[in-house]
Amino acid sequence: MKLTPKYSLPDDTLFQRIRRFYISDAALNPADDKVRIRWSAAFSILLDLKGSDRDCANAMIKQFRISESQAYVDISNAKRLFGDVRRAEKEALRYMVTQWAIELYRMAQSKKDFRGMEKALERITKANNLDKEDQDIPDPSKVQPPIQLLQLSFNFVKSQYFHLIDQKAQDEILRVVDKVQQIIDKSTVKDYLDLYQLSEIPPSLPADGNN
């Protein structure tokens, strides 16, 4: 009867074994551990250099004396195991900026600071690329004459002048406003609006208006 080593299962893949090493401290055989060290090094190099995959591959080739193709395989597996560093950092930063902007928006809204609200909405819009076309949809501007851009104030949508622009522009502006509102509605940040409104309510006066 053939016994299976404790650090391996019959249907295990190399990736699964190394992943289990980090999750549950499972043992690895010497060959697997060498690969794990390379993957860990690839991830560390990506963090330190903050450069391209090519820069990381060159460093891996020099440090471990492996082929270029093997270096790229290690980089790919490192990203899969530990996460794509650049994407993770960018998403984390976008989330942080969005949450702070939402908090600023609500504080400005509670004080009826329309300029502050406009600035906060602008930050939310830019952080989440709401001012850009969907990358999966062909850009109509490439087959149409250039469209003049407008600088809009925060309360322009509610003004009488909003209806003076063409319907297509109205629909696009309302689409962006709706997306921003969805982000605000889904936010987990504490609702400062009620807090500030309650704190600013003056004491009630007697019915005759005398103190």
Coordinates of N, CA and C in Angstrom, one line a residue:
M1 N 0.8 -1.2 0.0 CA 0.0 0.0 0.0 C 0.9 1.3 0.0
K2 N 0.6 2.2 -0.9 CA 1.4 3.4 -1.0 C 0.8 4.5 -0.2
L3 N 1.6 5.1 0.7 CA 1.1 6.1 1.5 C 1.4 7.5 0.9
T4 N 0.4 8.4 1.0 CA 0.5 9.7 0.5 C 1.1 10.6 1.5
P5 N 2.2 11.4 1.2 CA 2.8 12.2 2.2 C 1.8 13.2 2.8
K6 N 2.0 13.6 4.0 CA 1.1 14.5 4.7 C 1.0 15.9 4.1
Y7 N 2.0 16.3 3.3 CA 2.0 17.6 2.7 C 1.4 17.6 1.3
S8 N 0.8 16.5 0.9 CA 0.3 16.5 -0.5 C -0.9 15.5 -0.6
L9 N -1.8 15.9 -1.5 CA -3.0 15.0 -1.8 C -2.9 14.6 -3.2
P10 N -3.5 13.5 -3.6 CA -3.3 13.0 -5.0 C -3.7 14.0 -6.0
D11 N -4.8 14.7 -5.8 CA -5.3 15.7 -6.9 C -4.8 17.1 -6.6
D12 N -3.9 17.3 -5.7 CA -3.4 18.6 -5.4 C -2.6 19.2 -6.6
T13 N -2.8 20.5 -6.8 CA -1.9 21.2 -7.7 C -0.9 22.0 -6.9
L14 N 0.2 22.4 -7.6 CA 1.2 23.2 -6.9 C 0.6 24.4 -6.3
F15 N -0.2 25.1 -7.0 CA -0.8 26.3 -6.5 C -1.7 26.1 -5.3
Q16 N -2.4 25.0 -5.3 CA -3.3 24.7 -4.1 C -2.4 24.3 -2.9
R17 N -1.3 23.7 -3.1 CA -0.4 23.3 -2.0 C 0.2 24.5 -1.4
I18 N 0.7 25.4 -2.2 CA 1.3 26.7 -1.7 C 0.3 27.6 -1.0
R19 N -0.9 27.6 -1.6 CA -2.0 28.4 -1.0 C -2.3 27.9 0.4
R20 N -2.4 26.6 0.5 CA -2.7 25.9 1.8 C -1.6 26.2 2.8
F21 N -0.4 26.3 2.3 CA 0.7 26.6 3.2 C 0.5 28.0 3.9
Y22 N 0.0 29.0 3.2 CA -0.3 30.3 3.8 C -1.6 30.3 4.6
I23 N -2.5 29.5 4.2 CA -3.8 29.5 4.9 C -3.8 28.7 6.2
S24 N -3.2 27.5 6.1 CA -3.3 26.6 7.3 C -1.9 26.1 7.7
D25 N -0.9 26.8 7.2 CA 0.5 26.4 7.6 C 0.8 24.9 7.3
A26 N 0.2 24.4 6.2 CA 0.5 23.0 5.8 C 2.0 22.9 5.3
A27 N 2.5 21.7 5.5 CA 3.9 21.5 5.2 C 4.1 21.4 3.7
L28 N 5.2 21.8 3.2 CA 5.6 21.7 1.8 C 6.9 20.9 1.6
N29 N 6.9 20.1 0.5 CA 8.2 19.4 0.3 C 9.2 20.4 -0.2
P30 N 10.5 20.1 -0.2 CA 11.6 21.1 -0.6 C 11.4 21.7 -2.0
A31 N 10.9 20.9 -3.0 CA 10.7 21.4 -4.3 C 9.6 22.5 -4.4
D32 N 8.5 22.2 -3.7 CA 7.4 23.1 -3.6 C 7.8 24.4 -2.9
D33 N 8.6 24.2 -1.8 CA 9.0 25.4 -1.1 C 9.9 26.3 -1.8
K34 N 10.7 25.8 -2.7 CA 11.5 26.6 -3.6 C 10.7 27.5 -4.5
V35 N 9.6 26.9 -5.0 CA 8.7 27.7 -5.9 C 8.0 28.7 -5.0
R36 N 7.6 28.4 -3.8 CA 6.9 29.3 -2.9 C 7.8 30.5 -2.7
I37 N 9.0 30.3 -2.5 CA 10.0 31.4 -2.2 C 10.1 32.3 -3.4
R38 N 10.1 31.7 -4.6 CA 10.1 32.5 -5.8 C 8.9 33.4 -6.0
W39 N 7.7 32.8 -5.7 CA 6.5 33.6 -5.8 C 6.4 34.7 -4.8
S40 N 6.9 34.4 -3.6 CA 6.9 35.4 -2.5 C 7.9 36.5 -2.9
A41 N 9.0 36.2 -3.5 CA 10.0 37.2 -3.9 C 9.4 38.0 -5.0
A42 N 8.7 37.4 -6.0 CA 8.1 38.2 -7.1 C 7.1 39.2 -6.5
F43 N 6.3 38.8 -5.6 CA 5.4 39.8 -5.0 C 6.1 40.9 -4.3
S44 N 7.2 40.6 -3.5 CA 7.9 41.6 -2.8 C 8.6 42.6 -3.8
I45 N 9.1 42.0 -4.9 CA 9.8 42.9 -5.9 C 8.7 43.8 -6.5
L46 N 7.5 43.3 -6.8 CA 6.5 44.2 -7.3 C 6.2 45.3 -6.4
L47 N 6.2 45.0 -5.1 CA 5.9 46.0 -4.1 C 7.0 47.1 -4.0
D48 N 8.3 46.6 -4.0 CA 9.4 47.4 -3.8 C 9.7 48.3 -5.1
L49 N 9.6 47.7 -6.2 CA 10.0 48.4 -7.5 C 8.8 49.3 -8.0
K50 N 7.6 48.8 -7.7 CA 6.4 49.5 -8.2 C 6.6 49.8 -9.7
G51 N 7.2 48.9 -10.4 CA 7.4 49.1 -11.9 C 6.6 48.1 -12.7
S52 N 7.1 47.8 -13.9 CA 6.4 46.9 -14.8 C 6.7 45.4 -14.5
D53 N 6.0 44.5 -15.1 CA 6.3 43.1 -14.9 C 7.7 42.8 -15.5
R54 N 8.1 43.5 -16.5 CA 9.4 43.3 -17.1 C 10.5 43.6 -16.1
D55 N 10.4 44.7 -15.4 CA 11.4 45.0 -14.3 C 11.4 43.9 -13.3
C56 N 10.3 43.4 -12.9 CA 10.2 42.3 -11.9 C 10.8 41.0 -12.5
A57 N 10.5 40.7 -13.8 CA 11.1 39.5 -14.4 C 12.6 39.6 -14.5
N58 N 13.1 40.7 -14.9 CA 14.6 40.9 -14.9 C 15.2 40.6 -13.6
A59 N 14.6 41.1 -12.5 CA 15.1 40.9 -11.2 C 15.1 39.5 -10.8
M60 N 14.0 38.8 -11.2 CA 13.8 37.4 -10.8 C 14.8 36.5 -11.6
I61 N 15.1 36.8 -12.8 CA 16.0 36.1 -13.6 C 17.4 36.2 -13.0
K62 N 17.8 37.4 -12.6 CA 19.1 37.6 -12.0 C 19.2 37.0 -10.6
Q63 N 18.2 37.0 -9.8 CA 18.3 36.5 -8.5 C 18.2 35.0 -8.4
F64 N 17.3 34.4 -9.2 CA 17.1 32.9 -9.1 C 17.7 32.1 -10.3
R65 N 18.2 32.8 -11.2 CA 18.8 32.2 -12.4 C 17.8 31.3 -13.1
I66 N 16.7 31.8 -13.4 CA 15.6 31.1 -14.1 C 15.4 31.7 -15.5
S67 N 14.7 31.0 -16.3 CA 14.4 31.6 -17.7 C 13.4 32.7 -17.6
E68 N 13.4 33.5 -18.7 CA 12.4 34.6 -18.8 C 11.0 34.1 -18.7
S69 N 10.7 33.0 -19.4 CA 9.3 32.5 -19.4 C 8.9 32.0 -18.0
Q70 N 9.9 31.4 -17.3 CA 9.6 30.9 -15.9 C 9.4 32.1 -15.0
A71 N 10.1 33.2 -15.2 CA 9.9 34.4 -14.4 C 8.5 35.0 -14.6
Y72 N 8.0 35.0 -15.8 CA 6.7 35.5 -16.0 C 5.6 34.6 -15.4
V73 N 5.9 33.3 -15.5 CA 4.9 32.3 -14.9 C 4.9 32.6 -13.4
D74 N 6.0 32.8 -12.7 CA 6.1 33.1 -11.3 C 5.4 34.3 -11.0
I75 N 5.6 35.4 -11.8 CA 4.9 36.7 -11.5 C 3.4 36.5 -11.6
S76 N 2.9 35.8 -12.6 CA 1.5 35.5 -12.8 C 0.9 34.8 -11.6
N77 N 1.6 33.8 -11.1 CA 1.1 33.0 -10.0 C 1.2 33.8 -8.7
A78 N 2.2 34.7 -8.6 CA 2.3 35.5 -7.4 C 1.1 36.5 -7.3
K79 N 0.7 37.1 -8.5 CA -0.4 38.0 -8.5 C -1.7 37.2 -8.2
R80 N -1.8 36.0 -8.7 CA -3.0 35.2 -8.5 C -3.1 34.8 -7.0
L81 N -2.0 34.5 -6.4 CA -2.0 34.1 -5.0 C -2.1 35.3 -4.0
F82 N -1.4 36.3 -4.2 CA -1.4 37.5 -3.3 C -2.2 38.6 -3.7
G83 N -2.6 38.6 -5.0 CA -3.4 39.8 -5.5 C -2.5 40.7 -6.4
D84 N -3.2 41.3 -7.4 CA -2.4 42.2 -8.2 C -2.2 43.5 -7.4
V85 N -0.9 43.7 -7.2 CA -0.5 44.8 -6.3 C -1.1 46.2 -6.8
R86 N -0.8 46.4 -8.1 CA -1.2 47.7 -8.6 C -2.7 47.9 -8.6
R87 N -3.4 46.9 -8.9 CA -4.9 47.0 -8.9 C -5.4 47.2 -7.5
A88 N -4.9 46.4 -6.6 CA -5.3 46.5 -5.2 C -5.1 47.8 -4.6
E89 N -3.9 48.4 -4.8 CA -3.6 49.7 -4.3 C -4.5 50.8 -4.9
K90 N -4.7 50.7 -6.2 CA -5.6 51.7 -6.9 C -7.0 51.6 -6.4
E91 N -7.5 50.4 -6.2 CA -8.9 50.2 -5.7 C -9.1 50.7 -4.3
A92 N -8.0 50.4 -3.5 CA -8.1 50.9 -2.1 C -8.1 52.4 -2.0
L93 N -7.2 53.0 -2.8 CA -7.1 54.5 -2.8 C -8.4 55.1 -3.3
R94 N -9.0 54.5 -4.4 CA -10.3 55.0 -4.9 C -11.4 55.0 -3.9
Y95 N -11.4 53.8 -3.1 CA -12.4 53.7 -2.1 C -12.3 54.7 -1.0
M96 N -11.0 54.9 -0.6 CA -10.7 55.9 0.5 C -11.1 57.3 0.0
V97 N -10.8 57.7 -1.2 CA -11.1 59.0 -1.7 C -12.6 59.2 -1.8
T98 N -13.3 58.2 -2.2 CA -14.8 58.2 -2.4 C -15.4 58.4 -1.0
Q99 N -15.0 57.6 0.0 CA -15.6 57.7 1.3 C -15.4 59.1 2.0
W100 N -14.2 59.6 1.8 CA -13.9 60.9 2.4 C -14.8 62.0 1.6
A101 N -14.9 61.9 0.3 CA -15.7 62.8 -0.4 C -17.2 62.8 -0.1
I102 N -17.7 61.6 0.2 CA -19.1 61.4 0.6 C -19.3 62.1 2.0
E103 N -18.3 61.9 2.9 CA -18.4 62.5 4.2 C -18.4 64.0 4.1
L104 N -17.5 64.6 3.2 CA -17.5 66.0 3.0 C -18.8 66.5 2.4
Y105 N -19.3 65.7 1.5 CA -20.6 66.1 0.8 C -21.7 66.2 1.8
R106 N -21.8 65.3 2.7 CA -22.9 65.3 3.7 C -22.7 66.4 4.7
M107 N -21.5 66.7 5.1 CA -21.2 67.8 6.0 C -21.6 69.1 5.3
A108 N -21.2 69.3 4.0 CA -21.6 70.5 3.3 C -23.1 70.6 3.1
Q109 N -23.7 69.5 2.8 CA -25.2 69.5 2.6 C -25.9 69.9 3.9
S110 N -25.4 69.5 5.0 CA -26.1 69.9 6.3 C -26.0 71.3 6.6
K111 N -24.9 72.0 6.0 CA -24.7 73.4 6.2 C -25.2 74.2 5.0
K112 N -25.8 73.5 4.1 CA -26.3 74.2 2.9 C -25.2 74.9 2.1
D113 N -24.0 74.3 2.2 CA -22.8 74.8 1.5 C -22.8 74.2 0.1
F114 N -23.4 74.9 -0.9 CA -23.5 74.3 -2.2 C -22.2 74.2 -2.9
R115 N -21.3 75.2 -2.7 CA -20.0 75.1 -3.3 C -19.2 73.9 -2.7
G116 N -19.3 73.6 -1.4 CA -18.7 72.5 -0.9 C -19.3 71.2 -1.4
M117 N -20.6 71.2 -1.6 CA -21.2 70.0 -2.1 C -20.8 69.7 -3.6
E118 N -20.6 70.8 -4.3 CA -20.2 70.7 -5.7 C -18.8 70.1 -5.8
K119 N -17.9 70.6 -4.9 CA -16.5 70.1 -4.9 C -16.5 68.6 -4.5
A120 N -17.3 68.2 -3.5 CA -17.3 66.8 -3.1 C -17.8 65.9 -4.2
L121 N -18.9 66.3 -4.9 CA -19.4 65.6 -6.0 C -18.4 65.4 -7.1
E122 N -17.6 66.5 -7.3 CA -16.6 66.4 -8.4 C -15.6 65.4 -8.0
R123 N -15.2 65.3 -6.8 CA -14.2 64.3 -6.3 C -14.7 62.9 -6.5
I124 N -16.0 62.7 -6.1 CA -16.6 61.4 -6.3 C -16.7 61.0 -7.7
T125 N -17.0 61.9 -8.6 CA -17.2 61.7 -10.0 C -15.8 61.3 -10.6
K126 N -14.8 62.0 -10.3 CA -13.5 61.7 -10.9 C -12.8 60.5 -10.3
A127 N -13.0 60.2 -9.0 CA -12.4 59.0 -8.4 C -13.0 57.8 -8.9
N128 N -14.3 57.8 -9.4 CA -14.9 56.6 -9.9 C -15.1 56.6 -11.4
N129 N -14.4 57.6 -12.1 CA -14.4 57.7 -13.5 C -15.8 57.8 -14.1
L130 N -16.7 58.5 -13.3 CA -18.1 58.7 -13.8 C -18.1 59.7 -14.9
D131 N -17.1 60.5 -15.1 CA -17.0 61.5 -16.1 C -16.5 61.0 -17.4
K132 N -16.2 59.6 -17.5 CA -15.7 59.0 -18.7 C -16.7 58.0 -19.2
E133 N -16.5 57.8 -20.5 CA -17.4 56.8 -21.2 C -17.0 55.4 -20.7
D134 N -18.0 54.5 -20.8 CA -17.8 53.1 -20.5 C -16.7 52.5 -21.5
Q135 N -15.6 51.9 -21.0 CA -14.6 51.4 -21.8 C -15.0 50.3 -22.8
D136 N -16.1 49.6 -22.4 CA -16.5 48.5 -23.3 C -17.5 49.0 -24.4
I137 N -17.8 50.3 -24.4 CA -18.7 50.8 -25.4 C -17.9 51.7 -26.3
P138 N -18.1 51.5 -27.6 CA -17.3 52.4 -28.6 C -17.6 53.8 -28.3
D139 N -16.5 54.6 -28.4 CA -16.6 56.1 -28.1 C -17.2 56.8 -29.4
P140 N -18.5 57.3 -29.2 CA -19.1 57.9 -30.4 C -18.4 59.2 -30.8
S141 N -17.6 59.8 -29.9 CA -16.9 61.0 -30.3 C -15.9 60.8 -31.4
K142 N -15.5 59.5 -31.6 CA -14.5 59.2 -32.6 C -15.1 59.2 -34.0
V143 N -16.5 59.2 -34.1 CA -17.1 59.2 -35.4 C -18.1 60.3 -35.5
Q144 N -18.0 61.3 -34.5 CA -18.9 62.4 -34.6 C -18.1 63.7 -34.4
P145 N -18.6 64.8 -34.8 CA -17.9 66.1 -34.6 C -17.7 66.3 -33.1
P146 N -16.6 67.0 -32.7 CA -16.4 67.3 -31.3 C -17.5 68.0 -30.7
I147 N -17.8 67.6 -29.4 CA -18.9 68.2 -28.7 C -18.4 69.2 -27.6
Q148 N -19.0 70.4 -27.6 CA -18.5 71.4 -26.6 C -18.9 71.0 -25.2
L149 N -17.9 71.1 -24.3 CA -18.1 70.7 -22.9 C -18.6 72.0 -22.1
L150 N -19.5 71.7 -21.2 CA -20.0 72.8 -20.3 C -19.5 72.7 -18.9
Q151 N -19.2 73.8 -18.3 CA -18.8 73.9 -16.9 C -20.1 74.1 -16.1
L152 N -20.5 73.1 -15.3 CA -21.8 73.2 -14.7 C -21.7 73.5 -13.2
S153 N -22.6 74.3 -12.6 CA -22.6 74.5 -11.2 C -23.4 73.4 -10.5
F154 N -23.4 73.3 -9.2 CA -24.0 72.2 -8.5 C -25.5 72.1 -8.7
N155 N -26.2 73.3 -8.6 CA -27.6 73.3 -8.7 C -28.1 73.7 -10.1
F156 N -27.3 73.5 -11.1 CA -27.7 73.8 -12.4 C -28.9 72.9 -12.9
V157 N -28.8 71.6 -12.4 CA -29.9 70.6 -12.9 C -31.2 71.1 -12.4
K158 N -31.3 71.8 -11.3 CA -32.6 72.2 -10.8 C -33.0 73.6 -11.2
S159 N -32.2 74.2 -12.0 CA -32.5 75.6 -12.5 C -33.3 75.5 -13.8
Q160 N -33.9 76.7 -14.1 CA -34.7 76.8 -15.3 C -33.8 76.7 -16.6
Y161 N -32.5 77.0 -16.4 CA -31.6 76.9 -17.6 C -31.3 75.5 -18.0
F162 N -31.4 74.6 -17.1 CA -31.1 73.2 -17.5 C -31.9 72.7 -18.7
H163 N -33.2 73.1 -18.8 CA -34.0 72.7 -19.8 C -33.8 73.4 -21.1
L164 N -32.9 74.3 -21.1 CA -32.5 75.0 -22.4 C -31.5 74.3 -23.2
I165 N -30.8 73.3 -22.6 CA -29.8 72.6 -23.4 C -30.5 71.4 -24.1
D166 N -29.8 70.8 -25.0 CA -30.5 69.7 -25.8 C -30.7 68.5 -24.9
Q167 N -31.7 67.7 -25.3 CA -32.1 66.5 -24.6 C -31.0 65.5 -24.3
K168 N -30.2 65.3 -25.3 CA -29.1 64.3 -25.2 C -28.1 64.8 -24.0
A169 N -27.8 66.1 -24.0 CA -27.0 66.6 -22.9 C -27.7 66.4 -21.5
Q170 N -29.0 66.7 -21.5 CA -29.7 66.6 -20.2 C -29.6 65.1 -19.7
D171 N -29.9 64.2 -20.7 CA -29.9 62.7 -20.3 C -28.5 62.3 -19.7
E172 N -27.4 62.8 -20.4 CA -26.1 62.5 -19.9 C -25.8 63.0 -18.6
I173 N -26.2 64.3 -18.3 CA -25.9 64.9 -17.0 C -26.7 64.2 -15.9
L174 N -28.0 63.9 -16.2 CA -28.8 63.2 -15.2 C -28.2 61.8 -14.9
R175 N -27.6 61.1 -15.9 CA -27.0 59.8 -15.8 C -25.9 59.9 -14.8
V176 N -25.0 60.9 -14.9 CA -23.9 61.1 -14.0 C -24.4 61.4 -12.6
V177 N -25.4 62.3 -12.5 CA -25.9 62.7 -11.2 C -26.5 61.4 -10.5
D178 N -27.2 60.6 -11.3 CA -27.8 59.4 -10.7 C -26.8 58.4 -10.2
K179 N -25.6 58.3 -10.9 CA -24.6 57.4 -10.5 C -23.9 57.9 -9.2
V180 N -23.7 59.2 -9.1 CA -23.2 59.8 -7.9 C -24.1 59.6 -6.7
Q181 N -25.4 59.7 -6.9 CA -26.4 59.5 -5.9 C -26.4 58.1 -5.4
Q182 N -26.2 57.1 -6.3 CA -26.2 55.7 -5.9 C -25.0 55.4 -5.1
I183 N -23.8 56.1 -5.4 CA -22.6 55.9 -4.5 C -22.9 56.4 -3.1
I184 N -23.5 57.6 -3.0 CA -23.8 58.2 -1.7 C -24.8 57.3 -0.9
D185 N -25.8 56.8 -1.6 CA -26.8 56.0 -0.9 C -26.2 54.7 -0.4
K186 N -25.2 54.1 -1.1 CA -24.7 52.8 -0.7 C -23.5 53.0 0.3
S187 N -23.1 54.2 0.6 CA -22.0 54.4 1.4 C -22.3 53.9 2.9
T188 N -21.2 53.4 3.5 CA -21.3 52.9 4.9 C -20.8 54.0 5.9
V189 N -20.5 55.1 5.4 CA -20.1 56.2 6.2 C -21.2 56.7 7.1
K190 N -21.0 57.1 8.3 CA -22.1 57.6 9.2 C -22.8 58.7 8.6
D191 N -24.1 58.7 8.7 CA -24.9 59.8 8.1 C -24.8 61.1 8.9
Y192 N -23.9 62.0 8.5 CA -23.7 63.2 9.2 C -24.9 64.2 9.0
L193 N -25.7 64.0 8.0 CA -26.7 64.9 7.7 C -27.7 65.1 8.9
D194 N -28.3 64.0 9.4 CA -29.2 64.1 10.5 C -28.5 64.7 11.7
L195 N -27.2 64.3 11.9 CA -26.5 64.7 13.1 C -26.4 66.3 13.1
Y196 N -26.0 66.8 12.0 CA -25.8 68.3 11.9 C -27.1 69.0 11.9
Q197 N -28.1 68.4 11.3 CA -29.4 69.1 11.2 C -30.0 69.2 12.6
L198 N -29.9 68.1 13.4 CA -30.4 68.1 14.8 C -29.7 69.1 15.7
S199 N -28.4 69.2 15.4 CA -27.6 70.1 16.3 C -27.8 71.6 16.0
E200 N -28.4 71.9 14.8 CA -28.6 73.2 14.4 C -30.0 73.7 14.6
I201 N -30.9 72.9 15.1 CA -32.3 73.3 15.3 C -32.4 74.2 16.5
P202 N -32.9 75.4 16.4 CA -32.9 76.4 17.5 C -34.0 75.9 18.5
P203 N -33.9 76.4 19.7 CA -34.9 76.0 20.7 C -36.3 76.6 20.3
S204 N -37.3 75.9 20.5 CA -38.7 76.3 20.1 C -39.1 77.5 21.0
L205 N -39.9 78.4 20.3 CA -40.3 79.6 21.0 C -41.8 79.5 21.5
P206 N -42.3 80.2 22.4 CA -43.7 80.2 22.8 C -44.5 80.6 21.7
A207 N -45.8 80.2 21.7 CA -46.7 80.4 20.6 C -46.9 81.9 20.3
D208 N -46.8 82.8 21.3 CA -47.0 84.2 21.1 C -45.8 84.9 20.6
G209 N -44.6 84.2 20.5 CA -43.4 84.7 20.0 C -42.6 85.5 21.0
N210 N -43.0 85.5 22.3 CA -42.3 86.2 23.4 C -41.3 85.3 24.0
N211 N -40.1 85.9 24.5 CA -39.1 85.1 25.1 C -39.5 84.7 26.6

